[in-house]
Tab-separated table of C-alpha atoms and ligand atoms in Angstrom:
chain	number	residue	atom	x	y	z
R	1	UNK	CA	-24.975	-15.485	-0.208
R	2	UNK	CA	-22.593	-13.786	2.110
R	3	UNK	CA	-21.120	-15.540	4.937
R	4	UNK	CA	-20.493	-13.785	8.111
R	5	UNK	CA	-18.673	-15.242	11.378
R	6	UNK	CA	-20.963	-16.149	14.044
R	7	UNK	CA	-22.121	-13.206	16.326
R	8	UNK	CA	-19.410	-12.741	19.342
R	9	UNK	CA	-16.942	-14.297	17.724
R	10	UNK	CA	-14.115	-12.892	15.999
R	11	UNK	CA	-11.251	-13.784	13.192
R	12	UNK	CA	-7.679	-13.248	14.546
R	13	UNK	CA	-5.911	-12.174	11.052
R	14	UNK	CA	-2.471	-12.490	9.740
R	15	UNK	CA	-1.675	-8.886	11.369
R	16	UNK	CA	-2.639	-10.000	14.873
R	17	UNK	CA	-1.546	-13.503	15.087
R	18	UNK	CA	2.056	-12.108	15.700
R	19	UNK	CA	0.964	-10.704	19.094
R	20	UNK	CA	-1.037	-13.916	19.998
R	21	UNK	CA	1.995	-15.454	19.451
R	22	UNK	CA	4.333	-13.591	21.676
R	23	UNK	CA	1.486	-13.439	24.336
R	24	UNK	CA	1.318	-16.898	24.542
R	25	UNK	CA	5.398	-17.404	24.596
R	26	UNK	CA	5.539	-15.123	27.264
R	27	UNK	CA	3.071	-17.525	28.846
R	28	UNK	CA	4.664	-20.558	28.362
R	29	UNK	CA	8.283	-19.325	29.121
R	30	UNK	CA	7.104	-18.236	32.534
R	31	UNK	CA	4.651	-20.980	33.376
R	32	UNK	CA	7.840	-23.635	32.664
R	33	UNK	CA	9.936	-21.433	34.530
R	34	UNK	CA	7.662	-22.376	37.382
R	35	UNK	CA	8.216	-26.441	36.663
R	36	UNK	CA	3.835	-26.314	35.025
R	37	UNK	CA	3.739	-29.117	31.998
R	38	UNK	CA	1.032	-28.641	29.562
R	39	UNK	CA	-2.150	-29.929	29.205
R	40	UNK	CA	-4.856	-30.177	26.392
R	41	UNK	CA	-8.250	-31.158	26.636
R	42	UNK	CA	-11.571	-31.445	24.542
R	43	UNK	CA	-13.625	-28.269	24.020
R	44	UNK	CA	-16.650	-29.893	24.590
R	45	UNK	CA	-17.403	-32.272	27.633
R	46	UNK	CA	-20.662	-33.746	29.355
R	47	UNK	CA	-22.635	-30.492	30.813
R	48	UNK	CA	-22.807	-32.434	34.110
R	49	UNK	CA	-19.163	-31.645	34.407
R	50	UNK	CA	-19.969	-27.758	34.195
R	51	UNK	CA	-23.132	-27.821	36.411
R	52	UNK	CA	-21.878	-29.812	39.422
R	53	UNK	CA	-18.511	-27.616	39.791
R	54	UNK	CA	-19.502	-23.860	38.221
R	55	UNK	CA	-22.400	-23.901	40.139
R	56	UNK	CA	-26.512	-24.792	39.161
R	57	UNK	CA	-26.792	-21.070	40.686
R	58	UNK	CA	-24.229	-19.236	38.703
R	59	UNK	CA	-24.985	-17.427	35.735
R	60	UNK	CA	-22.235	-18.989	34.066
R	61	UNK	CA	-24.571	-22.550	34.277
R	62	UNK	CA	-27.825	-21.149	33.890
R	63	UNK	CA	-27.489	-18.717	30.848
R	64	UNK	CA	-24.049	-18.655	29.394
R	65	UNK	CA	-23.360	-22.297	28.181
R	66	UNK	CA	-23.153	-23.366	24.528
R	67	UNK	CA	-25.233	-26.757	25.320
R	68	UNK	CA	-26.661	-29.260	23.077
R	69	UNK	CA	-27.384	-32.886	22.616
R	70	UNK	CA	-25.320	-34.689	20.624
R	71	UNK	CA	-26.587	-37.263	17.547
R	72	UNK	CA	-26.988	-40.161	20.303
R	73	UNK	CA	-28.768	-37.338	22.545
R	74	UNK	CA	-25.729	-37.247	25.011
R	75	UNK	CA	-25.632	-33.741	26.564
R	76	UNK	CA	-22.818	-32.000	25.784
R	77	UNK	CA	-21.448	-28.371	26.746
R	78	UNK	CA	-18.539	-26.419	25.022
R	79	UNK	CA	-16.407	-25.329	27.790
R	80	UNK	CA	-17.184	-22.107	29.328
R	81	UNK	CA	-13.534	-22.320	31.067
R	82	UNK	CA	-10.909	-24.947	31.773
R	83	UNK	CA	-10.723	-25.900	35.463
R	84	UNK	CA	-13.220	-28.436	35.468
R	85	UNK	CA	-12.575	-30.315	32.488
R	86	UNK	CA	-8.449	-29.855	33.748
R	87	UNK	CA	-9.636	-31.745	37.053
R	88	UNK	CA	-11.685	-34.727	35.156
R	89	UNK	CA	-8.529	-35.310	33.065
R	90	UNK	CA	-6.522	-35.837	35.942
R	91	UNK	CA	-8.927	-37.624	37.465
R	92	UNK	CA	-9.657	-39.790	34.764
R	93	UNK	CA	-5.596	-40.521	33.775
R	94	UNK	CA	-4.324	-40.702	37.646
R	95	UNK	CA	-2.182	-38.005	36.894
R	96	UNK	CA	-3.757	-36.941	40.992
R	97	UNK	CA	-1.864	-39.117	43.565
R	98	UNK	CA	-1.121	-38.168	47.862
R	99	UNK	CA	2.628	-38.112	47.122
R	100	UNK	CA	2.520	-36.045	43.812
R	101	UNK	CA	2.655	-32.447	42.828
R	102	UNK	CA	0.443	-32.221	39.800
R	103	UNK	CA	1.646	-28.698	38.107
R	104	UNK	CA	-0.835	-28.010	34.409
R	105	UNK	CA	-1.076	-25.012	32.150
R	106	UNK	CA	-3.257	-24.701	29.583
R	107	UNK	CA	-4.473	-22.589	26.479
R	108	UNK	CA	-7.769	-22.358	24.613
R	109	UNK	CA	-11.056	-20.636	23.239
R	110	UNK	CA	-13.692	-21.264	25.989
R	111	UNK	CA	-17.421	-20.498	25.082
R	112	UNK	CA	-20.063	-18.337	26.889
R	113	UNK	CA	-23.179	-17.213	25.571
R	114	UNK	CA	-23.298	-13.315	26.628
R	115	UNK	CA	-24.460	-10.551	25.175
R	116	UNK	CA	-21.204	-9.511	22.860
R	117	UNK	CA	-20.078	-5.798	23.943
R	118	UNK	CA	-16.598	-4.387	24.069
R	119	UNK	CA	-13.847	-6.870	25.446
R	120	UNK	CA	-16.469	-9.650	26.068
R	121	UNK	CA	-17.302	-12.233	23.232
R	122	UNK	CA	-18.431	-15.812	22.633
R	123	UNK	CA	-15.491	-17.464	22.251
R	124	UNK	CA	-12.778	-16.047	24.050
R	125	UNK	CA	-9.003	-17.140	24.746
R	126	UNK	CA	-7.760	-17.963	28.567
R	127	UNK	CA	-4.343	-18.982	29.301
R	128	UNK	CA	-4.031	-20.400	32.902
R	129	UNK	CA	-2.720	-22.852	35.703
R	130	UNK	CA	-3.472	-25.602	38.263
R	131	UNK	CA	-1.999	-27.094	40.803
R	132	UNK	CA	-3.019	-29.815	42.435
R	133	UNK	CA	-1.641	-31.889	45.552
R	134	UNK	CA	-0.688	-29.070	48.166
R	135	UNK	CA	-2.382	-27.204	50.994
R	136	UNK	CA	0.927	-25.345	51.580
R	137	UNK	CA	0.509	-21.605	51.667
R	138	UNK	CA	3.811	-20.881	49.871
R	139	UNK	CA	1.916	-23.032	46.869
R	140	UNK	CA	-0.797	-20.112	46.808
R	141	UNK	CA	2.313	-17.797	46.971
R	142	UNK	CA	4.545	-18.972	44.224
R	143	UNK	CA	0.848	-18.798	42.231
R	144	UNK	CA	0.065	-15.309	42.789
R	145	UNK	CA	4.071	-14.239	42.120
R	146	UNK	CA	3.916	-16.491	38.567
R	147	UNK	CA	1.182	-14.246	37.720
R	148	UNK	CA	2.555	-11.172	38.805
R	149	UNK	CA	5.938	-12.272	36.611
R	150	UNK	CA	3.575	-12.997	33.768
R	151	UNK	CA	2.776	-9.518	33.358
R	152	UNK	CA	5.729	-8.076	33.699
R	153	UNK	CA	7.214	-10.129	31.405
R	154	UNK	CA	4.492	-8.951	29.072
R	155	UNK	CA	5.844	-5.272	30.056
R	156	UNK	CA	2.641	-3.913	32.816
R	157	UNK	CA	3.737	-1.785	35.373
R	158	UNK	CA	2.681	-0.938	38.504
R	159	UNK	CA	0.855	-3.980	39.441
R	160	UNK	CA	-0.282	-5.083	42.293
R	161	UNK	CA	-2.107	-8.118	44.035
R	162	UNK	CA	-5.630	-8.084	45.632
R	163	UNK	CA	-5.925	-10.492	47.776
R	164	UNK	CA	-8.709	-12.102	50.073
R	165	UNK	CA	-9.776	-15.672	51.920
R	166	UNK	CA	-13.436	-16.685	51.924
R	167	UNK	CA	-12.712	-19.032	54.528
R	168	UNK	CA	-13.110	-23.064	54.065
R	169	UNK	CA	-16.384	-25.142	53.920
R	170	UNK	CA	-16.271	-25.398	58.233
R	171	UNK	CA	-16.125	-21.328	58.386
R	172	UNK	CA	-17.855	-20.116	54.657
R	173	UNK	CA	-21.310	-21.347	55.615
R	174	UNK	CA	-21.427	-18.130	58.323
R	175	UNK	CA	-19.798	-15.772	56.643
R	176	UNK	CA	-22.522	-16.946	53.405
R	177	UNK	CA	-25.384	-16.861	56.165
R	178	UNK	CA	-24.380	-13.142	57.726
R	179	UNK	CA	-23.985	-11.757	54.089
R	180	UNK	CA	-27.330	-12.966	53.261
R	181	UNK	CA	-29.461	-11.698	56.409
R	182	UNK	CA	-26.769	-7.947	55.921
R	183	UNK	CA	-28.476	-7.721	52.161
R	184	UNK	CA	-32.005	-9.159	53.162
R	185	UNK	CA	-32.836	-5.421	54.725
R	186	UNK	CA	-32.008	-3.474	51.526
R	187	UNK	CA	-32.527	-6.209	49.108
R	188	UNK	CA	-35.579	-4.562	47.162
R	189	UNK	CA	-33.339	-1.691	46.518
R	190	UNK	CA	-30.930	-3.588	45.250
R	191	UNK	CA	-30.358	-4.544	41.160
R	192	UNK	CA	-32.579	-7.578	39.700
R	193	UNK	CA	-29.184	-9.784	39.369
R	194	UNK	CA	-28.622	-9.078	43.122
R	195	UNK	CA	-32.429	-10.134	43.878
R	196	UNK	CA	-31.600	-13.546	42.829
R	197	UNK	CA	-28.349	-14.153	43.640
R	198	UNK	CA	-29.652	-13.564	47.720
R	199	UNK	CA	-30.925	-17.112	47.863
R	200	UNK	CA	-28.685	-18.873	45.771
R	201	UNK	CA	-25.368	-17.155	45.416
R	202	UNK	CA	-24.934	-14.520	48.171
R	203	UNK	CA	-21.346	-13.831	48.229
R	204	UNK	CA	-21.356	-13.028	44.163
R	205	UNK	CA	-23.759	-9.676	45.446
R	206	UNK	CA	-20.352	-8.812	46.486
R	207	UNK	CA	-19.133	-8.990	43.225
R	208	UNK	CA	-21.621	-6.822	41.854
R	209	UNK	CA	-20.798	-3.845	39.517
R	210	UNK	CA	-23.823	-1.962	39.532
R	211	UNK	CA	-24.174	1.480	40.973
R	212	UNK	CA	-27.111	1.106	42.880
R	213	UNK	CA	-25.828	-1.841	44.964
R	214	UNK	CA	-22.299	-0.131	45.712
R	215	UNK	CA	-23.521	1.882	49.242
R	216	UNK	CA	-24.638	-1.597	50.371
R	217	UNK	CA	-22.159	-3.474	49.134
R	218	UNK	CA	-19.760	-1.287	50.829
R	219	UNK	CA	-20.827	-1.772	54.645
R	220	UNK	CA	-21.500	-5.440	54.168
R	221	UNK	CA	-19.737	-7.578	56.681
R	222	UNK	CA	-16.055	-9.145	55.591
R	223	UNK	CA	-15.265	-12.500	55.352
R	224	UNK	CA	-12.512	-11.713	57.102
R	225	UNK	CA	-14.691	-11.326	60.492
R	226	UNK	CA	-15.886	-15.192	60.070
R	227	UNK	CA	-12.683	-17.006	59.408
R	228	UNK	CA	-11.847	-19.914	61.795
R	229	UNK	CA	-8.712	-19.769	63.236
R	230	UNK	CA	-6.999	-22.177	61.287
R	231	UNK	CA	-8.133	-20.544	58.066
R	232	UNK	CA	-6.866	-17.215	59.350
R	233	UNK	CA	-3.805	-18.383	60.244
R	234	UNK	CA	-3.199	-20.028	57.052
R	235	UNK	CA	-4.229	-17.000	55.127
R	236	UNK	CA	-1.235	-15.377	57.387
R	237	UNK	CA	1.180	-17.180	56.219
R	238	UNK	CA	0.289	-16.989	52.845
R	239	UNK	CA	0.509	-13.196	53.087
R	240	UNK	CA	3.789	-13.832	54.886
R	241	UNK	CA	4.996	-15.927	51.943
R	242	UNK	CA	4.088	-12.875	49.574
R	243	UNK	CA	6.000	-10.593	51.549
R	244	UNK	CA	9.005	-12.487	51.458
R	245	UNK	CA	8.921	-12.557	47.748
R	246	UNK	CA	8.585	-9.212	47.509
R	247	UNK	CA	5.314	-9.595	45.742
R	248	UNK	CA	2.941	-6.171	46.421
R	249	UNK	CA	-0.604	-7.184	47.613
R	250	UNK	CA	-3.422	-5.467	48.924
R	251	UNK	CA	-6.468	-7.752	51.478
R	252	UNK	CA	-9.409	-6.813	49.631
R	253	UNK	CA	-12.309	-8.172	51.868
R	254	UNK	CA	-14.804	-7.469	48.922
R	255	UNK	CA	-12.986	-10.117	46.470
R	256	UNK	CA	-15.159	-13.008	46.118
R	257	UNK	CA	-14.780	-14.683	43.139
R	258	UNK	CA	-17.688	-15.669	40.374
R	259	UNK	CA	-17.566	-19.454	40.661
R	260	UNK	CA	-18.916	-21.819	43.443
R	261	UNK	CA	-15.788	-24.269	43.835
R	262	UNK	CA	-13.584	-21.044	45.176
R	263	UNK	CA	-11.993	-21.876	49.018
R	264	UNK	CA	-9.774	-19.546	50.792
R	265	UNK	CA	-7.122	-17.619	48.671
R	266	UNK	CA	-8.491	-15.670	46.015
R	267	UNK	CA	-6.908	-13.204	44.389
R	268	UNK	CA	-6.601	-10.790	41.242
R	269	UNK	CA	-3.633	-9.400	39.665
R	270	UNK	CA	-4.631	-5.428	39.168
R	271	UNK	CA	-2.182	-2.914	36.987
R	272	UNK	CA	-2.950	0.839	38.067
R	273	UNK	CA	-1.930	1.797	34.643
R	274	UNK	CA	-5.401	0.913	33.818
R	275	UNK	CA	-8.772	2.608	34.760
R	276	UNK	CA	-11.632	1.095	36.559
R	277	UNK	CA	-11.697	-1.884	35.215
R	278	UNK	CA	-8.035	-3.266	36.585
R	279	UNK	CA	-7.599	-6.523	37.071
R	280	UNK	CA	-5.942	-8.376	34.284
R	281	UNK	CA	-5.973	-11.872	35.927
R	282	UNK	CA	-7.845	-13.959	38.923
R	283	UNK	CA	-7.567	-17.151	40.330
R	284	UNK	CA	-7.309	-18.806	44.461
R	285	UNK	CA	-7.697	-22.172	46.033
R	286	UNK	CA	-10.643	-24.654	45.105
R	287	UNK	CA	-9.597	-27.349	47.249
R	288	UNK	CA	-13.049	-29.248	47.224
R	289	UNK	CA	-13.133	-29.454	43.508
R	290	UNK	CA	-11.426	-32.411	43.182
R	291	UNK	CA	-13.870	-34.698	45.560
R	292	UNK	CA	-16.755	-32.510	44.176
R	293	UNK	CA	-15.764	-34.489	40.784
R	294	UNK	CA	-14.888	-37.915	42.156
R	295	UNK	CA	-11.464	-37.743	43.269
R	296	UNK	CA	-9.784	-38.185	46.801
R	297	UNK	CA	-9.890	-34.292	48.787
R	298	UNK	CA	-7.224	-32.813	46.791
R	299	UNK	CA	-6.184	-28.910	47.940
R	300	UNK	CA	-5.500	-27.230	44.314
R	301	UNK	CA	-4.827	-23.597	43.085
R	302	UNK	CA	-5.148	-21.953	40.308
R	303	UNK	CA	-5.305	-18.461	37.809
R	304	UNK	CA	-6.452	-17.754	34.633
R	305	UNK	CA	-5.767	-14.880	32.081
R	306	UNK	CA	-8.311	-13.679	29.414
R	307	UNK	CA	-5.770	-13.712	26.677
R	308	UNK	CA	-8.068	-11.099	24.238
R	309	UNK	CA	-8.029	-8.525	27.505
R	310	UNK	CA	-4.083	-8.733	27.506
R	311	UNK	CA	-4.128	-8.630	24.140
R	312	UNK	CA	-6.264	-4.795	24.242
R	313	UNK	CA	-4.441	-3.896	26.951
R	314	UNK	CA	-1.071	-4.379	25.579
R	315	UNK	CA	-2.310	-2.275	22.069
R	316	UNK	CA	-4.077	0.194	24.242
R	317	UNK	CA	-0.263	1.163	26.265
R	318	UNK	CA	1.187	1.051	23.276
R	319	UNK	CA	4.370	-1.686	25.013
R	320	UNK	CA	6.649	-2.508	22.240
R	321	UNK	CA	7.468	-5.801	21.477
R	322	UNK	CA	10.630	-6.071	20.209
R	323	UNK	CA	10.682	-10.081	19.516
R	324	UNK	CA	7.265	-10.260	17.303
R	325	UNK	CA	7.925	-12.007	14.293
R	326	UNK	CA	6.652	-10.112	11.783
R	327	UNK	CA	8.013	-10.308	7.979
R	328	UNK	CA	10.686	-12.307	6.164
R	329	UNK	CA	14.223	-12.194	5.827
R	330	UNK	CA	14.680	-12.302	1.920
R	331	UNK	CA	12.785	-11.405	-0.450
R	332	UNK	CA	14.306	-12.650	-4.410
R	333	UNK	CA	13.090	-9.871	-6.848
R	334	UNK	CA	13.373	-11.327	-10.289
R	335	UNK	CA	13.363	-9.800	-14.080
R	336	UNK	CA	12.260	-11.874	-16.557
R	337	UNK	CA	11.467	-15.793	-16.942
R	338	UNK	CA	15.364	-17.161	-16.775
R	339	UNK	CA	16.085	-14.902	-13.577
R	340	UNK	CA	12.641	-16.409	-11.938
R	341	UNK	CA	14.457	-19.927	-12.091
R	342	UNK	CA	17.543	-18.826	-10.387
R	343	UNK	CA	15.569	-17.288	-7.748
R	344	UNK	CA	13.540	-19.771	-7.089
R	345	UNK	CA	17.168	-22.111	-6.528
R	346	UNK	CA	18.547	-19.312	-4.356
R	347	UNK	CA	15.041	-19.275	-2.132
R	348	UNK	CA	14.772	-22.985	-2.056
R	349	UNK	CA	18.560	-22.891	-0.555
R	350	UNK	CA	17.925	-19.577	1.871
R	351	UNK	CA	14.975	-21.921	3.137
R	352	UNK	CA	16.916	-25.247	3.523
R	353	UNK	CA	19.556	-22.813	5.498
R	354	UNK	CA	16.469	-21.536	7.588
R	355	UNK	CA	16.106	-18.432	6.484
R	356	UNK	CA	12.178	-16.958	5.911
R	357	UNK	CA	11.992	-16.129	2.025
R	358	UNK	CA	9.788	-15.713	-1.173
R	359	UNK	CA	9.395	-14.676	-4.620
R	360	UNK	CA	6.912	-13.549	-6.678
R	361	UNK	CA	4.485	-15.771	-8.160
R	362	UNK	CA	1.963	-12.479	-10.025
R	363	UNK	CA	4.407	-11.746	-12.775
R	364	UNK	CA	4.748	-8.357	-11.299
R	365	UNK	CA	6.945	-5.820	-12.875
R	366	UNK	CA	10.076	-4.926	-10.590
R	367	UNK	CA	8.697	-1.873	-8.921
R	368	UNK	CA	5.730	-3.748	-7.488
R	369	UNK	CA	7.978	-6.408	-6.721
R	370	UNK	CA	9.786	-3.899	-4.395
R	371	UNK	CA	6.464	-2.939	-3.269
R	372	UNK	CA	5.383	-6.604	-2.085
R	373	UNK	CA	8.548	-7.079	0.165
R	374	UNK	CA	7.891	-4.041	1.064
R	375	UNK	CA	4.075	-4.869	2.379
R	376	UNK	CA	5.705	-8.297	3.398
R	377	UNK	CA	8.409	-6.410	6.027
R	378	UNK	CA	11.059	-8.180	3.985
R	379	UNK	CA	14.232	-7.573	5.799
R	380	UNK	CA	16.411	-7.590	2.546
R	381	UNK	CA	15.397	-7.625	-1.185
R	382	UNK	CA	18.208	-9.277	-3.887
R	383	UNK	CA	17.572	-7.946	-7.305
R	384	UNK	CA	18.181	-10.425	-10.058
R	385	UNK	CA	18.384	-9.836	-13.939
R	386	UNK	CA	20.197	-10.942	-17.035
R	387	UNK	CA	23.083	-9.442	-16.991
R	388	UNK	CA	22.813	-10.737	-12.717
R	389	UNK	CA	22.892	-14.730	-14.090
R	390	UNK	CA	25.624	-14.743	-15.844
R	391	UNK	CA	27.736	-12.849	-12.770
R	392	UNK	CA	26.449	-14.954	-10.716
R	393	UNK	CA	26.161	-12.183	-8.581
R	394	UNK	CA	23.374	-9.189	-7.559
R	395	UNK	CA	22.384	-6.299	-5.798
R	396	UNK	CA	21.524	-6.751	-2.190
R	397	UNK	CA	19.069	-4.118	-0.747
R	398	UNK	CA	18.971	-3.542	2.965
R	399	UNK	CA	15.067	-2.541	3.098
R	400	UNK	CA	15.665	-0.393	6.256
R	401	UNK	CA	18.702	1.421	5.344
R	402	UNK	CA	17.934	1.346	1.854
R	403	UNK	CA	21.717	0.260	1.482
R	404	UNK	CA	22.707	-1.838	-1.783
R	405	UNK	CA	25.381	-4.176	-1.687
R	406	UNK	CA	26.821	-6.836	-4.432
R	407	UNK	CA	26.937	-9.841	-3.354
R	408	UNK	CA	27.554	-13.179	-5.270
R	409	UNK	CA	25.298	-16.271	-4.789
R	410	UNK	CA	27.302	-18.024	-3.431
R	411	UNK	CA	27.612	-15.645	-0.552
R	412	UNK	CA	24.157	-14.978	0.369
R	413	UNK	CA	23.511	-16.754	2.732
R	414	UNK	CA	26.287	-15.761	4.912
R	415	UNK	CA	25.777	-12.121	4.269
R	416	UNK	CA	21.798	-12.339	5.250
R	417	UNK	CA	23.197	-14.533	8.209
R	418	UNK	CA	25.359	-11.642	9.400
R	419	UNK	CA	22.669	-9.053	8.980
R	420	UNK	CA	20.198	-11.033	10.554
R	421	UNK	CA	22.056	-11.233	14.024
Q	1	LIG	ZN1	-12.193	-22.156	57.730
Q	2	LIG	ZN1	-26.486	-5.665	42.153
């Protein structure tokens, strides 16, 4: 019997794990930058939670969700992403209050059922924020520019904001309504997905990828055209606010984004460095999530990063990473059983004086030892015999200069301190 992993889901091995790691660094370090504290919540929550903010009409709720009863026949739902179940645990520890800036992060697999292809699996990885508390445009701004820093930190270029309002529950309803009589003409033309999303979902035909909807798509009317003025002035000022922090944008009037809960400022973070498919992160306003799910109105705004696209994207441009952690410091090569014991001392110290370091445990002759730290991106090798013990004092090898030193025990440390800096 051979065990596989389930279908769309995927190991992240030794090899990778030091670019996960630096990803989500990057993440953090910018996100605290920005005064965001971390949150954590279950994987799993009740599938009401899912259905009554994604959306009963999205495709998210109605074909993607891991869902199944649990032993008491409670309905539970692995999460298919992280705003919803980010909201209920604010909700449901006060963390929300009128006087309070509530600034989250987050990291975690999230779980959709879709047919696995490149760049898309079952469990995937999303880093992202929330705020919660603030109608203020400059909010959406400081957002969108976090976003924008995140990637550069992570070493994208030429990136640029797309940016759009769909308008507030008072205005949305019209803009929804025009949309929907614009694609009722042409609809039977149109792809299956589109056919269905008319009476439930409109505005996601905008979203639409498929060739034989783009003409219509195209010529559709803009939400733009059906904001009330106090949405359009807000989305001024937010624009405004971007401007003054120098952060490039671009109104795209076809940006809607895939879930229900989304209220005026969306917006995706696209690199031109890429091809078609550019955006590398999306997120806007959802301020009537929080009532939606039993709190007080609460404006909020949020983004969130698929941390596997980053991930290809930062392989595929080849950006070098200078701080990935990848190999030891020291590695003890040892010749015969005595020189194994002294090793093992002098790694046991090199550890207590934090520094990364091993030994072999195969009973490998020396020149596979030298091989091993070599596969194990040992920074230095110290060669210990014999003659070595009663010295008290060996051969240092420098594994990327290939420079040999003596050095005495005692002095090891120190000298891989020195090197190491
Ligand atoms: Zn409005
Ligand atoms: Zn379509």
């Amino acid at each position: 019997m051979k065990y596989a992993a389930p279908r769309g889901t995927k190991d992240i091995l030794p090899n990778e794990t030091p670019l996960w790691q630096w990803v989500e660094a990057a993440c953090r370090e910018v996100f605290e930058l920005y005064n965001y504290k971390e949150i954590r919540t279950p994987v799993f929550e009740a599938t009401e939670l899912f259905s009554r903010s994604i959306g009963t009409s999205t495709d998210i709720v109605k074909k993607e969700m891991y869902t199944f009863p649990d032993r008491k026949g409670r309905s539970l739902t692995l999460r298919p992403e992280e705003t919803a179940p980010v909201v209920r645990a604010c909700l449901e520890n006060n963390l929300i209050s009128p006087d309070n800036l509530v600034k989250l992060y987050y990291f975690g697999p999230m779980f959709r059922y879709e047919r696995p292809q490149a760049g898309r699996q079952r469990q995937f990885h999303q880093a992202g924020v929330e705020a919660f508390g603030s109608a203020d445009p400059l909010l959406d701004a400081e957002v969108i520019q976090m976003s924008v820093k995140l990637f550069e930190k992570l070493g994208l270029k030429d990136l640029e904001v797309d940016i759009n309002s769909v308008g507030c529950p008072k205005c949305q309803p019209k803009f929804r309504e025009a949309i929907k009589k614009y694609f009722t003409q042409n609809i039977t033309k149109m792809c299956a997905d589109c056919q269905e999303r008319l009476e439930q979902n409109p505005l996601r035909i905008l979203d639409c990828k498929e060739p034989v909807c783009q003409k219509y798509i195209e010529k559709a009317p803009a939400a733009s055209d059906y904001l009330d003025p106090e949405c359009k002035d807000n989305f001024e000022q937010v624009l405004k606010s971007l401007e003054s922090l120098k952060v490039r944008y671009r109104v795209n009037d076809r940006l809607v984004r895939g879930l229900d809960y989304y209220t005026m400022t969306t917006f995706e973070v696209v690199s031109k460095q890429l091809g078609a498919q550019n955006a590398v992160c999306g997120g806007g306003r959802y301020d009537d999530l929080v009532a939606e799910l039993g709190g007080k109105p609460t404006p909020a705004m949020g983004f969130a990063v698929g941390l596997e696209r980053v991930i290809e994207i930062i392989r595929q441009l080849k950006i070098e990473n200078r701080q990935l952690k990848i190999g030891i410091e020291l590695f003890v090569a040892t010749i015969g059983e005595e020189a194994r014991k002294v090793g093992f001392d002098l790694i046991t110290k090199a550890r207590e004086n934090g520094i990364s370091s091993d030994i072999d445990y195969l009973g490998k002759s020396l020149k596979a030892q030298m091989k091993a730290a070599d596969r194990m991106n040992a920074k230095y090798v110290y060669i210990i015999g014999e003659d070595e013990i009663v010295k008290r004092s060996a051969a240092l090898k420098n594994m990327k200069t290939a420079e040999q030193k003596e050095v005495g025990f005692d002095g090891l440390i120190a000298e891989i301190r020195k090197g190491v800096k």
